[in-house]
PDB file of C-alpha atoms in Angstrom:
ATOM      1  CA  UNK A  84      99.183 111.846  85.398  1.00  0.00           C
ATOM      2  CA  UNK A  85      97.660 111.421  88.845  1.00  0.00           C
ATOM      3  CA  UNK A  86      98.359 108.013  90.517  1.00  0.00           C
ATOM      4  CA  UNK A  87      96.120 105.800  92.568  1.00  0.00           C
ATOM      5  CA  UNK A  88      94.834 107.566  95.580  1.00  0.00           C
ATOM      6  CA  UNK A  89      93.982 105.922  98.902  1.00  0.00           C
ATOM      7  CA  UNK A  90      92.768 107.189 102.206  1.00  0.00           C
ATOM      8  CA  UNK A  91      93.296 107.208 105.098  1.00  0.00           C
ATOM      9  CA  UNK A  92      96.949 106.454 105.031  1.00  0.00           C
ATOM     10  CA  UNK A  93      96.931 105.213 108.667  1.00  0.00           C
ATOM     11  CA  UNK A  94      94.235 103.862 110.910  1.00  0.00           C
ATOM     12  CA  UNK A  95      94.171 102.468 114.419  1.00  0.00           C
ATOM     13  CA  UNK A  96      91.183 100.819 115.784  1.00  0.00           C
ATOM     14  CA  UNK A  97      90.158  98.480 118.520  1.00  0.00           C
ATOM     15  CA  UNK A  98      89.116  94.898 117.686  1.00  0.00           C
ATOM     16  CA  UNK A  99      85.387  94.445 116.928  1.00  0.00           C
ATOM     17  CA  UNK A 100      85.249  98.023 115.491  1.00  0.00           C
ATOM     18  CA  UNK A 101      84.507  98.755 111.919  1.00  0.00           C
ATOM     19  CA  UNK A 102      86.838 100.502 109.427  1.00  0.00           C
ATOM     20  CA  UNK A 103      86.385 101.617 105.794  1.00  0.00           C
ATOM     21  CA  UNK A 104      89.201 102.358 103.175  1.00  0.00           C
ATOM     22  CA  UNK A 105      88.667 104.419 100.070  1.00  0.00           C
ATOM     23  CA  UNK A 106      90.443 104.048  96.690  1.00  0.00           C
ATOM     24  CA  UNK A 107      90.458 106.296  93.657  1.00  0.00           C
ATOM     25  CA  UNK A 108      92.186 104.521  90.627  1.00  0.00           C
ATOM     26  CA  UNK A 109      93.864 106.104  87.733  1.00  0.00           C
ATOM     27  CA  UNK A 110      91.316 107.713  85.335  1.00  0.00           C
ATOM     28  CA  UNK A 111      90.315 105.257  82.591  1.00  0.00           C
ATOM     29  CA  UNK A 112      91.554 102.103  84.448  1.00  0.00           C
ATOM     30  CA  UNK A 113      88.835  99.551  84.309  1.00  0.00           C
ATOM     31  CA  UNK A 114      90.343  97.040  86.644  1.00  0.00           C
ATOM     32  CA  UNK A 115      90.787  97.687  90.317  1.00  0.00           C
ATOM     33  CA  UNK A 116      92.422  95.387  92.938  1.00  0.00           C
ATOM     34  CA  UNK A 117      92.406  95.320  96.706  1.00  0.00           C
ATOM     35  CA  UNK A 118      95.355  93.585  98.240  1.00  0.00           C
ATOM     36  CA  UNK A 119      96.165  92.785 101.964  1.00  0.00           C
ATOM     37  CA  UNK A 120      99.792  92.755 102.887  1.00  0.00           C
ATOM     38  CA  UNK A 121     100.587  91.433 106.300  1.00  0.00           C
ATOM     39  CA  UNK A 122     104.105  92.308 107.609  1.00  0.00           C
ATOM     40  CA  UNK A 123     106.796  90.055 106.127  1.00  0.00           C
ATOM     41  CA  UNK A 124     104.495  88.680 103.354  1.00  0.00           C
ATOM     42  CA  UNK A 125     103.726  89.559  99.783  1.00  0.00           C
ATOM     43  CA  UNK A 126     100.398  91.205  98.816  1.00  0.00           C
ATOM     44  CA  UNK A 127      97.433  88.823  98.780  1.00  0.00           C
ATOM     45  CA  UNK A 128      94.588  89.700  96.365  1.00  0.00           C
ATOM     46  CA  UNK A 129      91.317  90.319  98.258  1.00  0.00           C
ATOM     47  CA  UNK A 130      89.050  91.288  95.452  1.00  0.00           C
ATOM     48  CA  UNK A 131      89.323  92.344  91.804  1.00  0.00           C
ATOM     49  CA  UNK A 132      86.849  94.515  89.944  1.00  0.00           C
ATOM     50  CA  UNK A 133      86.400  94.847  86.240  1.00  0.00           C
ATOM     51  CA  UNK A 134      84.403  98.142  86.067  1.00  0.00           C
ATOM     52  CA  UNK A 135      81.733  97.688  88.728  1.00  0.00           C
ATOM     53  CA  UNK A 136      81.615  93.954  88.530  1.00  0.00           C
ATOM     54  CA  UNK A 137      83.506  91.454  90.749  1.00  0.00           C
ATOM     55  CA  UNK A 138      85.930  89.246  88.878  1.00  0.00           C
ATOM     56  CA  UNK A 139      87.516  87.393  91.781  1.00  0.00           C
ATOM     57  CA  UNK A 140      86.687  87.635  95.510  1.00  0.00           C
ATOM     58  CA  UNK A 141      87.838  84.034  96.373  1.00  0.00           C
ATOM     59  CA  UNK A 142      90.222  85.248  99.095  1.00  0.00           C
ATOM     60  CA  UNK A 143      88.002  87.841 100.588  1.00  0.00           C
ATOM     61  CA  UNK A 144      86.768  86.800 104.055  1.00  0.00           C
ATOM     62  CA  UNK A 145      83.172  87.570 103.329  1.00  0.00           C
ATOM     63  CA  UNK A 146      81.926  87.193 106.933  1.00  0.00           C
ATOM     64  CA  UNK A 147      83.702  90.427 107.854  1.00  0.00           C
ATOM     65  CA  UNK A 148      84.983  92.087 104.698  1.00  0.00           C
ATOM     66  CA  UNK A 149      83.058  93.722 102.020  1.00  0.00           C
ATOM     67  CA  UNK A 150      83.968  95.895  98.986  1.00  0.00           C
ATOM     68  CA  UNK A 151      82.101  97.819  96.370  1.00  0.00           C
ATOM     69  CA  UNK A 152      82.618  99.876  93.302  1.00  0.00           C
ATOM     70  CA  UNK A 153      79.330 101.138  92.522  1.00  0.00           C
ATOM     71  CA  UNK A 154      79.955 103.532  89.597  1.00  0.00           C
ATOM     72  CA  UNK A 155      82.950 101.594  88.182  1.00  0.00           C
ATOM     73  CA  UNK A 156      85.420 104.230  89.443  1.00  0.00           C
ATOM     74  CA  UNK A 157      86.068 104.683  93.248  1.00  0.00           C
ATOM     75  CA  UNK A 158      86.034 101.711  95.564  1.00  0.00           C
ATOM     76  CA  UNK A 159      85.600 101.172  99.310  1.00  0.00           C
ATOM     77  CA  UNK A 160      86.740  98.260 101.364  1.00  0.00           C
ATOM     78  CA  UNK A 161      85.115  97.653 104.704  1.00  0.00           C
ATOM     79  CA  UNK A 162      86.019  95.446 107.665  1.00  0.00           C
ATOM     80  CA  UNK A 163      83.307  94.776 110.189  1.00  0.00           C
ATOM     81  CA  UNK A 164      84.118  93.721 112.805  1.00  0.00           C
ATOM     82  CA  UNK A 165      87.877  93.870 112.846  1.00  0.00           C
ATOM     83  CA  UNK A 166      90.131  91.268 114.350  1.00  0.00           C
ATOM     84  CA  UNK A 167      93.723  91.615 115.505  1.00  0.00           C
ATOM     85  CA  UNK A 168      94.915  89.453 112.508  1.00  0.00           C
ATOM     86  CA  UNK A 169      93.504  92.112 110.174  1.00  0.00           C
ATOM     87  CA  UNK A 170      96.431  94.369 111.055  1.00  0.00           C
ATOM     88  CA  UNK A 171      98.241  94.931 107.649  1.00  0.00           C
ATOM     89  CA  UNK A 172      98.703  97.375 104.809  1.00  0.00           C
ATOM     90  CA  UNK A 173      95.718  97.444 102.415  1.00  0.00           C
ATOM     91  CA  UNK A 174      96.870  98.299  98.942  1.00  0.00           C
ATOM     92  CA  UNK A 175      94.691  99.352  96.088  1.00  0.00           C
ATOM     93  CA  UNK A 176      95.941  98.951  92.575  1.00  0.00           C
ATOM     94  CA  UNK A 177      94.468  99.684  89.145  1.00  0.00           C
ATOM     95  CA  UNK A 178      95.141  98.739  85.499  1.00  0.00           C
ATOM     96  CA  UNK A 179      93.736  99.070  82.124  1.00  0.00           C
ATOM     97  CA  UNK A 180      91.651  96.073  81.099  1.00  0.00           C
ATOM     98  CA  UNK A 181      93.688  92.969  80.231  1.00  0.00           C
ATOM     99  CA  UNK A 182      96.925  94.595  81.345  1.00  0.00           C
ATOM    100  CA  UNK A 183      97.076  93.117  84.813  1.00  0.00           C
ATOM    101  CA  UNK A 184     100.895  93.089  84.760  1.00  0.00           C
ATOM    102  CA  UNK A 185     100.796  96.904  84.462  1.00  0.00           C
ATOM    103  CA  UNK A 186      99.213  97.466  87.791  1.00  0.00           C
ATOM    104  CA  UNK A 187      99.696 100.759  89.411  1.00  0.00           C
ATOM    105  CA  UNK A 188      99.693 100.647  93.161  1.00  0.00           C
ATOM    106  CA  UNK A 189      98.467 103.334  95.597  1.00  0.00           C
ATOM    107  CA  UNK A 190     100.374 104.301  98.737  1.00  0.00           C
ATOM    108  CA  UNK A 191      98.350 101.879 100.904  1.00  0.00           C
ATOM    109  CA  UNK A 192      96.477 102.138 104.201  1.00  0.00           C
ATOM    110  CA  UNK A 193      98.353 100.792 107.300  1.00  0.00           C
ATOM    111  CA  UNK A 194      95.712  99.370 109.628  1.00  0.00           C
ATOM    112  CA  UNK A 195      96.519  98.590 113.192  1.00  0.00           C
ATOM    113  CA  UNK A 196      94.008  96.610 115.190  1.00  0.00           C
ATOM    114  CA  UNK A 197      94.546  96.677 118.967  1.00  0.00           C
TER     115      UNK A 197
ATOM    116  CA  UNK B   5      97.320  75.323  94.612  1.00  0.00           C
ATOM    117  CA  UNK B   6      99.136  78.047  92.784  1.00  0.00           C
ATOM    118  CA  UNK B   7     102.240  79.316  94.653  1.00  0.00           C
ATOM    119  CA  UNK B   8     105.316  81.528  94.234  1.00  0.00           C
ATOM    120  CA  UNK B   9     108.312  80.999  96.466  1.00  0.00           C
ATOM    121  CA  UNK B  10     111.180  83.420  96.850  1.00  0.00           C
ATOM    122  CA  UNK B  11     114.538  82.976  98.392  1.00  0.00           C
ATOM    123  CA  UNK B  12     116.290  84.103 100.401  1.00  0.00           C
ATOM    124  CA  UNK B  13     113.699  85.856 102.531  1.00  0.00           C
ATOM    125  CA  UNK B  14     116.304  88.433 103.660  1.00  0.00           C
ATOM    126  CA  UNK B  15     119.754  89.370 102.542  1.00  0.00           C
ATOM    127  CA  UNK B  16     122.336  91.812 103.859  1.00  0.00           C
ATOM    128  CA  UNK B  17     125.259  92.815 101.644  1.00  0.00           C
ATOM    129  CA  UNK B  18     127.774  95.628 101.308  1.00  0.00           C
ATOM    130  CA  UNK B  19     127.614  98.391  98.748  1.00  0.00           C
ATOM    131  CA  UNK B  20     129.178  97.263  95.511  1.00  0.00           C
ATOM    132  CA  UNK B  21     128.299  93.660  95.949  1.00  0.00           C
ATOM    133  CA  UNK B  22     126.319  91.690  93.333  1.00  0.00           C
ATOM    134  CA  UNK B  23     123.206  89.947  94.548  1.00  0.00           C
ATOM    135  CA  UNK B  24     121.005  87.258  93.045  1.00  0.00           C
ATOM    136  CA  UNK B  25     117.362  86.902  94.130  1.00  0.00           C
ATOM    137  CA  UNK B  26     115.493  83.667  93.409  1.00  0.00           C
ATOM    138  CA  UNK B  27     111.880  82.929  92.562  1.00  0.00           C
ATOM    139  CA  UNK B  28     110.270  79.630  91.813  1.00  0.00           C
ATOM    140  CA  UNK B  29     106.663  79.086  91.005  1.00  0.00           C
ATOM    141  CA  UNK B  30     104.026  76.476  90.448  1.00  0.00           C
ATOM    142  CA  UNK B  31     100.957  77.861  88.689  1.00  0.00           C
ATOM    143  CA  UNK B  32      98.529  76.670  86.157  1.00  0.00           C
ATOM    144  CA  UNK B  33      97.760  78.826  83.181  1.00  0.00           C
ATOM    145  CA  UNK B  34     101.069  80.778  83.345  1.00  0.00           C
ATOM    146  CA  UNK B  35     101.182  84.035  81.464  1.00  0.00           C
ATOM    147  CA  UNK B  36     104.094  86.025  82.778  1.00  0.00           C
ATOM    148  CA  UNK B  37     106.443  86.492  85.702  1.00  0.00           C
ATOM    149  CA  UNK B  38     106.818  89.920  87.229  1.00  0.00           C
ATOM    150  CA  UNK B  39     109.337  91.592  89.421  1.00  0.00           C
ATOM    151  CA  UNK B  40     108.579  94.528  91.683  1.00  0.00           C
ATOM    152  CA  UNK B  41     110.548  96.732  94.115  1.00  0.00           C
ATOM    153  CA  UNK B  42     108.785  97.800  97.266  1.00  0.00           C
ATOM    154  CA  UNK B  43     110.440 100.514  99.293  1.00  0.00           C
ATOM    155  CA  UNK B  44     107.803 102.123 101.463  1.00  0.00           C
ATOM    156  CA  UNK B  45     104.346 100.791 100.631  1.00  0.00           C
ATOM    157  CA  UNK B  46     103.459 100.673  96.997  1.00  0.00           C
ATOM    158  CA  UNK B  47     105.339  98.136  94.839  1.00  0.00           C
ATOM    159  CA  UNK B  48     106.805  99.524  91.654  1.00  0.00           C
ATOM    160  CA  UNK B  49     107.038  97.497  88.606  1.00  0.00           C
ATOM    161  CA  UNK B  50     110.613  96.287  87.399  1.00  0.00           C
ATOM    162  CA  UNK B  51     110.296  93.524  84.770  1.00  0.00           C
ATOM    163  CA  UNK B  52     107.779  91.333  83.033  1.00  0.00           C
ATOM    164  CA  UNK B  53     109.130  88.053  81.667  1.00  0.00           C
ATOM    165  CA  UNK B  54     107.249  85.759  79.368  1.00  0.00           C
ATOM    166  CA  UNK B  55     109.866  83.851  77.386  1.00  0.00           C
ATOM    167  CA  UNK B  56     112.546  81.580  78.594  1.00  0.00           C
ATOM    168  CA  UNK B  57     116.182  82.479  78.250  1.00  0.00           C
ATOM    169  CA  UNK B  58     115.671  86.073  77.263  1.00  0.00           C
ATOM    170  CA  UNK B  59     117.376  88.505  79.687  1.00  0.00           C
ATOM    171  CA  UNK B  60     115.638  91.703  80.515  1.00  0.00           C
ATOM    172  CA  UNK B  61     117.989  94.572  81.641  1.00  0.00           C
ATOM    173  CA  UNK B  62     117.513  97.929  83.163  1.00  0.00           C
ATOM    174  CA  UNK B  63     120.672  99.551  84.373  1.00  0.00           C
ATOM    175  CA  UNK B  64     122.277  97.505  87.051  1.00  0.00           C
ATOM    176  CA  UNK B  65     119.113  95.141  87.235  1.00  0.00           C
ATOM    177  CA  UNK B  66     118.624  92.196  85.071  1.00  0.00           C
ATOM    178  CA  UNK B  67     116.307  89.165  85.081  1.00  0.00           C
ATOM    179  CA  UNK B  68     115.818  85.917  83.310  1.00  0.00           C
ATOM    180  CA  UNK B  69     113.141  83.327  83.251  1.00  0.00           C
ATOM    181  CA  UNK B  70     113.429  79.546  82.847  1.00  0.00           C
ATOM    182  CA  UNK B  71     109.955  78.134  81.999  1.00  0.00           C
ATOM    183  CA  UNK B  72     111.162  74.599  81.982  1.00  0.00           C
ATOM    184  CA  UNK B  73     112.573  74.629  85.478  1.00  0.00           C
ATOM    185  CA  UNK B  74     109.888  77.130  86.654  1.00  0.00           C
ATOM    186  CA  UNK B  75     112.094  79.812  88.132  1.00  0.00           C
ATOM    187  CA  UNK B  76     113.382  83.218  87.619  1.00  0.00           C
ATOM    188  CA  UNK B  77     116.342  85.269  89.041  1.00  0.00           C
ATOM    189  CA  UNK B  78     116.869  88.917  89.542  1.00  0.00           C
ATOM    190  CA  UNK B  79     120.417  90.163  89.553  1.00  0.00           C
ATOM    191  CA  UNK B  80     121.651  93.535  90.886  1.00  0.00           C
ATOM    192  CA  UNK B  81     125.230  94.342  90.254  1.00  0.00           C
ATOM    193  CA  UNK B  82     127.275  97.036  91.971  1.00  0.00           C
ATOM    194  CA  UNK B  83     124.651  97.473  94.636  1.00  0.00           C
ATOM    195  CA  UNK B  84     123.862 100.855  96.196  1.00  0.00           C
ATOM    196  CA  UNK B  85     122.152 101.788  99.414  1.00  0.00           C
ATOM    197  CA  UNK B  86     119.213 102.897  97.372  1.00  0.00           C
ATOM    198  CA  UNK B  87     118.705  99.336  96.277  1.00  0.00           C
ATOM    199  CA  UNK B  88     117.597  98.473  99.808  1.00  0.00           C
ATOM    200  CA  UNK B  89     113.979  97.339  99.453  1.00  0.00           C
ATOM    201  CA  UNK B  90     111.757  94.292  99.401  1.00  0.00           C
ATOM    202  CA  UNK B  91     111.838  92.622  95.997  1.00  0.00           C
ATOM    203  CA  UNK B  92     108.594  90.906  95.150  1.00  0.00           C
ATOM    204  CA  UNK B  93     108.121  88.174  92.551  1.00  0.00           C
ATOM    205  CA  UNK B  94     104.696  87.557  91.096  1.00  0.00           C
ATOM    206  CA  UNK B  95     103.201  85.359  88.537  1.00  0.00           C
ATOM    207  CA  UNK B  96     100.314  86.368  86.221  1.00  0.00           C
ATOM    208  CA  UNK B  97      97.877  83.689  85.241  1.00  0.00           C
ATOM    209  CA  UNK B  98      95.521  83.497  82.337  1.00  0.00           C
ATOM    210  CA  UNK B  99      92.708  82.617  84.689  1.00  0.00           C
ATOM    211  CA  UNK B 100      90.815  85.714  85.665  1.00  0.00           C
ATOM    212  CA  UNK B 101      93.789  87.958  85.017  1.00  0.00           C
ATOM    213  CA  UNK B 102      95.154  87.188  88.475  1.00  0.00           C
ATOM    214  CA  UNK B 103      98.537  87.948  89.992  1.00  0.00           C
ATOM    215  CA  UNK B 104     100.079  85.788  92.727  1.00  0.00           C
ATOM    216  CA  UNK B 105     102.795  87.304  94.819  1.00  0.00           C
ATOM    217  CA  UNK B 106     105.676  85.655  96.660  1.00  0.00           C
ATOM    218  CA  UNK B 107     106.600  86.750 100.174  1.00  0.00           C
ATOM    219  CA  UNK B 108     109.420  88.893  98.881  1.00  0.00           C
ATOM    220  CA  UNK B 109     113.119  89.106  99.554  1.00  0.00           C
ATOM    221  CA  UNK B 110     114.177  91.910 101.851  1.00  0.00           C
ATOM    222  CA  UNK B 111     117.443  93.321 100.734  1.00  0.00           C
ATOM    223  CA  UNK B 112     119.538  95.596 102.906  1.00  0.00           C
ATOM    224  CA  UNK B 113     122.683  97.250 101.505  1.00  0.00           C
ATOM    225  CA  UNK B 114     125.235  98.312 103.960  1.00  0.00           C
ATOM    226  CA  UNK B 115     127.273 101.496 103.036  1.00  0.00           C
TER     227      UNK B 115
END
């Protein structure tokens, strides 16, 4: 069974630039999560989708972050414009509906903002 | 505000030692407590605990939950260098199927 795919794996940008991350969840997983993990901290949920609808985006900095899951499968997370404090690993995870504890994580994208 | 607190934040021991990692929580609408191991980037699932006092065991790892005192411990016996990782504790809530992670305990096993 293929796992959660993310790209790119690494990205270095300058502050005020834009960046986008892509996630392809495990086939059949209705729920998709984006997490931000700053060095030395646990993952922080940014946004949670159930199919193509947003369940929770309370911790998403909406002035600069946006995410979409138009067809209920792949998802993109965008940062525009980036700040130094956005440097982190961005993890995508997916799960079957109502089995949030069985999340499968992708390899993550390490973003460095200089 | 919901929170999950892990201790210690980092730990260095020698191979063969036994370690105990701690996780305390304050959340509304508790559903379960989860332990993950994070080696490179993606956390991998270890245990899910929902009931107090029932030990979950997998090889040299075991975990138990105390819902009265709101904490859990993760034990690793006869540690090996391959156990070196960040161990994340998380709590699942009934509200919006959300998981709240602690900061993790960075464990380093010396050969």
